[in-house]
mmCIF file of C-alpha atoms in Angstrom:
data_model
loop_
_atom_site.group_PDB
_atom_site.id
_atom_site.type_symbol
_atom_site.label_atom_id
_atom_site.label_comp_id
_atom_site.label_asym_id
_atom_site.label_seq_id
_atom_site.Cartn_x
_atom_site.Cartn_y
_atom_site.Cartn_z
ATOM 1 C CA UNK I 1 0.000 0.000 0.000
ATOM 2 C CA UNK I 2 2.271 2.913 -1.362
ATOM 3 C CA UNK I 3 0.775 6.480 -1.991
ATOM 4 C CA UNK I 4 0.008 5.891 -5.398
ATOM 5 C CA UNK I 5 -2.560 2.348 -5.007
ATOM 6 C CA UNK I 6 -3.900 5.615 -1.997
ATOM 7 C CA UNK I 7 -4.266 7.838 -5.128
ATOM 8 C CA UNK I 8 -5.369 5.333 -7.646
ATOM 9 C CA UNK I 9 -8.294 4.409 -4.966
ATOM 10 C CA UNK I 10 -8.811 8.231 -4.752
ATOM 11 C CA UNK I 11 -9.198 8.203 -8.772
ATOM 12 C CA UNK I 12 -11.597 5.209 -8.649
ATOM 13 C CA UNK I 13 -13.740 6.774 -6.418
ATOM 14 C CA UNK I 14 -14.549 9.577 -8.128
ATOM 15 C CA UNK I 15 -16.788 10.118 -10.136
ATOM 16 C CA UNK I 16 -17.274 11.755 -13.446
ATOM 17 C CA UNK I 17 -20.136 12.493 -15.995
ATOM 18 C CA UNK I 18 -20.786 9.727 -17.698
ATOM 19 C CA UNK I 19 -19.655 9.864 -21.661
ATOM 20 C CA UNK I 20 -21.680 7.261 -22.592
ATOM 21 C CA UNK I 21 -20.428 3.646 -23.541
ATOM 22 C CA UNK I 22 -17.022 4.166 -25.640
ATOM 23 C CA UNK I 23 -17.302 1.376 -28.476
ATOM 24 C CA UNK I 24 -13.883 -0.883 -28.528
ATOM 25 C CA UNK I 25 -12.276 0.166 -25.317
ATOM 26 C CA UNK I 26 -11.378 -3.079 -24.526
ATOM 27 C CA UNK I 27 -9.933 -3.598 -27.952
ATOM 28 C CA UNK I 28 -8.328 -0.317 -27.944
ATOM 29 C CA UNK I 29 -6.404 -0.934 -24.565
ATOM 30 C CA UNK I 30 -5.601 -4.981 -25.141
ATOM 31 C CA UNK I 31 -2.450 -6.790 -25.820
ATOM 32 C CA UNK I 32 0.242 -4.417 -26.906
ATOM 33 C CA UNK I 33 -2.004 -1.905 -26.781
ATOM 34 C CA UNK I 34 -2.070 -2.088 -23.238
ATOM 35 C CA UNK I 35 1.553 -1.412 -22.450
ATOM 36 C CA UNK I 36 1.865 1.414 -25.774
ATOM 37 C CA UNK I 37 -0.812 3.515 -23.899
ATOM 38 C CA UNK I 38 1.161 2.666 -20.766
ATOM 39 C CA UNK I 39 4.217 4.377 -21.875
ATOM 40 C CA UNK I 40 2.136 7.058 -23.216
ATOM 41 C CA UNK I 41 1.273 7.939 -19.822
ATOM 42 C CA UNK I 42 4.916 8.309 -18.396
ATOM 43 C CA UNK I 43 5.904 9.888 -21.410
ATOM 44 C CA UNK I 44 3.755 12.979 -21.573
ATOM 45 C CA UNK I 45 2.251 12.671 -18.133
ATOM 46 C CA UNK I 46 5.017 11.295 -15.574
ATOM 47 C CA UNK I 47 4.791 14.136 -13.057
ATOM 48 C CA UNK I 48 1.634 14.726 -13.455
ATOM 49 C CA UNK I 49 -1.187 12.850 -11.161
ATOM 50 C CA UNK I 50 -3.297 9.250 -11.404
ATOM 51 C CA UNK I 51 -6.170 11.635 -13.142
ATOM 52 C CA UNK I 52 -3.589 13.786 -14.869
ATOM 53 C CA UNK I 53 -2.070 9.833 -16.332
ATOM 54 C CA UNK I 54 -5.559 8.762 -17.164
ATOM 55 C CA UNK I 55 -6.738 12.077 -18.806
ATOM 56 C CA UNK I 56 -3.672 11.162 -21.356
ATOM 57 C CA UNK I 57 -4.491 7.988 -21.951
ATOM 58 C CA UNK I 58 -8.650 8.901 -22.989
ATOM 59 C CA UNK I 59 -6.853 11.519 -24.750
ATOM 60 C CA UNK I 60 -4.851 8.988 -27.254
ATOM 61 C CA UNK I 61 -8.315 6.236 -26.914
ATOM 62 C CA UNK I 62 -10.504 9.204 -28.281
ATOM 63 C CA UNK I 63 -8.233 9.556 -30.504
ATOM 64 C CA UNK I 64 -8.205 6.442 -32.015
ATOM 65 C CA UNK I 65 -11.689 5.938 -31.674
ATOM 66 C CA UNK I 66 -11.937 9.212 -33.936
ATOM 67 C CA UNK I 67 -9.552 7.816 -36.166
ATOM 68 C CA UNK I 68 -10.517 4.467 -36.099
ATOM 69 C CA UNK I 69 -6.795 3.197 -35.679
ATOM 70 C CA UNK I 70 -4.893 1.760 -32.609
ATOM 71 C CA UNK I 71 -3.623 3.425 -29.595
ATOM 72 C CA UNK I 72 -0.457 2.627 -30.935
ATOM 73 C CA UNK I 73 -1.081 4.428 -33.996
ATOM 74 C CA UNK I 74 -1.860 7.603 -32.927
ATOM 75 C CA UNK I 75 0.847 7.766 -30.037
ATOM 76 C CA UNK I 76 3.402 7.038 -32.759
ATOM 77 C CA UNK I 77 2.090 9.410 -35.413
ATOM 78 C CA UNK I 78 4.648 12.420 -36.331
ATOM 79 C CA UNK I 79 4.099 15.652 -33.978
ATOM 80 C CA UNK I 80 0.985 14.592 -32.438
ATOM 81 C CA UNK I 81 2.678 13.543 -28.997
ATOM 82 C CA UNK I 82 5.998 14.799 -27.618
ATOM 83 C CA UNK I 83 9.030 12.681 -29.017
ATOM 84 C CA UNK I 84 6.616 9.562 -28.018
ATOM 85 C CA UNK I 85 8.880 6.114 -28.425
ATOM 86 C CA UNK I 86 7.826 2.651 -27.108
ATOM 87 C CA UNK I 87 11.694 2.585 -26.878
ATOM 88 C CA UNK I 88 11.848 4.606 -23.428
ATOM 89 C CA UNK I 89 12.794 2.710 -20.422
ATOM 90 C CA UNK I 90 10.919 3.482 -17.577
ATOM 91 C CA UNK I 91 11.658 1.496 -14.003
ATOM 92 C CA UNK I 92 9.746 -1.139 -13.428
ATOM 93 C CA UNK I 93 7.591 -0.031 -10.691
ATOM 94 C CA UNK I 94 6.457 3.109 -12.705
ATOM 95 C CA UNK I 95 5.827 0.665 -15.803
ATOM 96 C CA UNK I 96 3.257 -1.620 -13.996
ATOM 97 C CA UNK I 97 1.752 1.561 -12.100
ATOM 98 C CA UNK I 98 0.882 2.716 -15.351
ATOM 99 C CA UNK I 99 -0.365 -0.543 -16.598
ATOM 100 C CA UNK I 100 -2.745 -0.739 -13.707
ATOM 101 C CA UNK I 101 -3.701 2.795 -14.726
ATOM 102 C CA UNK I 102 -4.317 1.637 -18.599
ATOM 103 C CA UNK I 103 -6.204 -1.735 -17.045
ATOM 104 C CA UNK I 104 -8.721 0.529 -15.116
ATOM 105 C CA UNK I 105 -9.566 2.694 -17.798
ATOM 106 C CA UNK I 106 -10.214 -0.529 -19.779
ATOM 107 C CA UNK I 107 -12.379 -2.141 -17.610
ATOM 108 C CA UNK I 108 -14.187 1.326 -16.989
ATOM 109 C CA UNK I 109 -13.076 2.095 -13.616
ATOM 110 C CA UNK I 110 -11.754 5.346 -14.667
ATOM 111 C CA UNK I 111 -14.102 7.222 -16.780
ATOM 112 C CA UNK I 112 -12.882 9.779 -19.015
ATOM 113 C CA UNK I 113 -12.614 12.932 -17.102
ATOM 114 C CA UNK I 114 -11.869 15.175 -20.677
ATOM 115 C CA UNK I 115 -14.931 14.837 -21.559
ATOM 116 C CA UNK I 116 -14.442 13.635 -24.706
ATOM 117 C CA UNK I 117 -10.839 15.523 -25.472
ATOM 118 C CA UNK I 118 -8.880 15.000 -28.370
ATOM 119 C CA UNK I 119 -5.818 17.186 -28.105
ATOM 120 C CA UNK I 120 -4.273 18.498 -24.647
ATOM 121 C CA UNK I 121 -1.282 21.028 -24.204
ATOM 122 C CA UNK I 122 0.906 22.225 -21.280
ATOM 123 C CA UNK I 123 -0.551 25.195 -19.898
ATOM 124 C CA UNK I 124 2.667 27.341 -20.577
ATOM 125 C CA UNK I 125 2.049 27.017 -24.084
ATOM 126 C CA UNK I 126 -1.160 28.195 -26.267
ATOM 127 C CA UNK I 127 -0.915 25.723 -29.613
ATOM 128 C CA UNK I 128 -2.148 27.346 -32.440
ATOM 129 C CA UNK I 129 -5.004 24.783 -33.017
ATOM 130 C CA UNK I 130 -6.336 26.171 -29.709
ATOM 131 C CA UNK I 131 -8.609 28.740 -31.642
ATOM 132 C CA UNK I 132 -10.545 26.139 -33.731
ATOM 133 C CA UNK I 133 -11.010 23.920 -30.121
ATOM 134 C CA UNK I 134 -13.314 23.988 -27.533
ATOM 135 C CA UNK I 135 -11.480 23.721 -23.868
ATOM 136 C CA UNK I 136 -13.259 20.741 -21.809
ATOM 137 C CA UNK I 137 -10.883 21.078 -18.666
ATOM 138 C CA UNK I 138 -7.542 21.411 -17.119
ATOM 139 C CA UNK I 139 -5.951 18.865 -15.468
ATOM 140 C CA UNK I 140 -2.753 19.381 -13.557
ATOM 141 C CA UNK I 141 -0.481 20.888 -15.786
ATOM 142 C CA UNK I 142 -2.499 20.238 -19.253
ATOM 143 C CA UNK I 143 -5.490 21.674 -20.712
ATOM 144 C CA UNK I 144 -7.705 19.352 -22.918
ATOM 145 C CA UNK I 145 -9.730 20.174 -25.994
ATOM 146 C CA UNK I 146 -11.766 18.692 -28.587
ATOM 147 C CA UNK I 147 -13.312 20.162 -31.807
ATOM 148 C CA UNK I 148 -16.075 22.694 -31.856
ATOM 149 C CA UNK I 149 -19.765 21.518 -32.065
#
């Protein structure tokens, strides 16, 4: 019982607005899937908190949904996430934190707190897609968008 199965439990506990049922989450976060949106997590989120990890990962699974391609997919696609590389070693015990992370949000433990974001930045910066987005939150250190409706 370390601080971060206390803040995972935290996570779990709260609750969001439901975004409906999101077709093909399982498929989306299975097999290597799983440990892609893992690293995704660390990569652009490692400081960040258990709902600042998980708003990533909905992040890349809308994404993909969107796109109708893999997790994978859109992590590795040029300039759409931060140098991302499945070839990053992370230690261990931040590795299989993250997997539990990805494992909850697949089995819908952690709903999507974005609501429904596509795109996030760091809030020191102001991308230039920013004006043809709608905000949906701020989490931590990132602000999360998705397209105008």
């Amino acid at each position: 019982g370390g601080k971060s199965e206390t803040s995972v439990a935290r996570l779990e506990a709260h609750s969001f607005p439901s975004q409906g049922v999101i077709p093909m989450i399982v498929e989306l976060l299975s097999g290597p899937a799983l440990l892609c949106a893992a690293n995704l997590a660390l990569h652009e989120a490692r400081g960040e908190s258990d709902l600042g990890r998980a708003a990533v990962v909905h992040v890349a699974v809308n994404r993909a949904k969107a796109k109708g391609k893999s997790v994978c997919a859109v992590a590795k696609e040029p300039h759409q996430f931060t140098n991302f590389s499945m070839k990053k070693k992370y230690p261990e015990k931040e590795l299989t934190q993250a997997k539990k992370l990805v494992h909850d949000i697949k089995k819908r433990r952690i709903r999507d707190p974005t609501h429904g974001a596509t795109h996030f930045h760091h809030v020191k910066k102001r991308p230039s897609w920013t004006k043809v987005m709608r905000k949906t939150t701020r989490i931590g250190q990132h602000a999360f968008w998705r397209g105008k409706k």
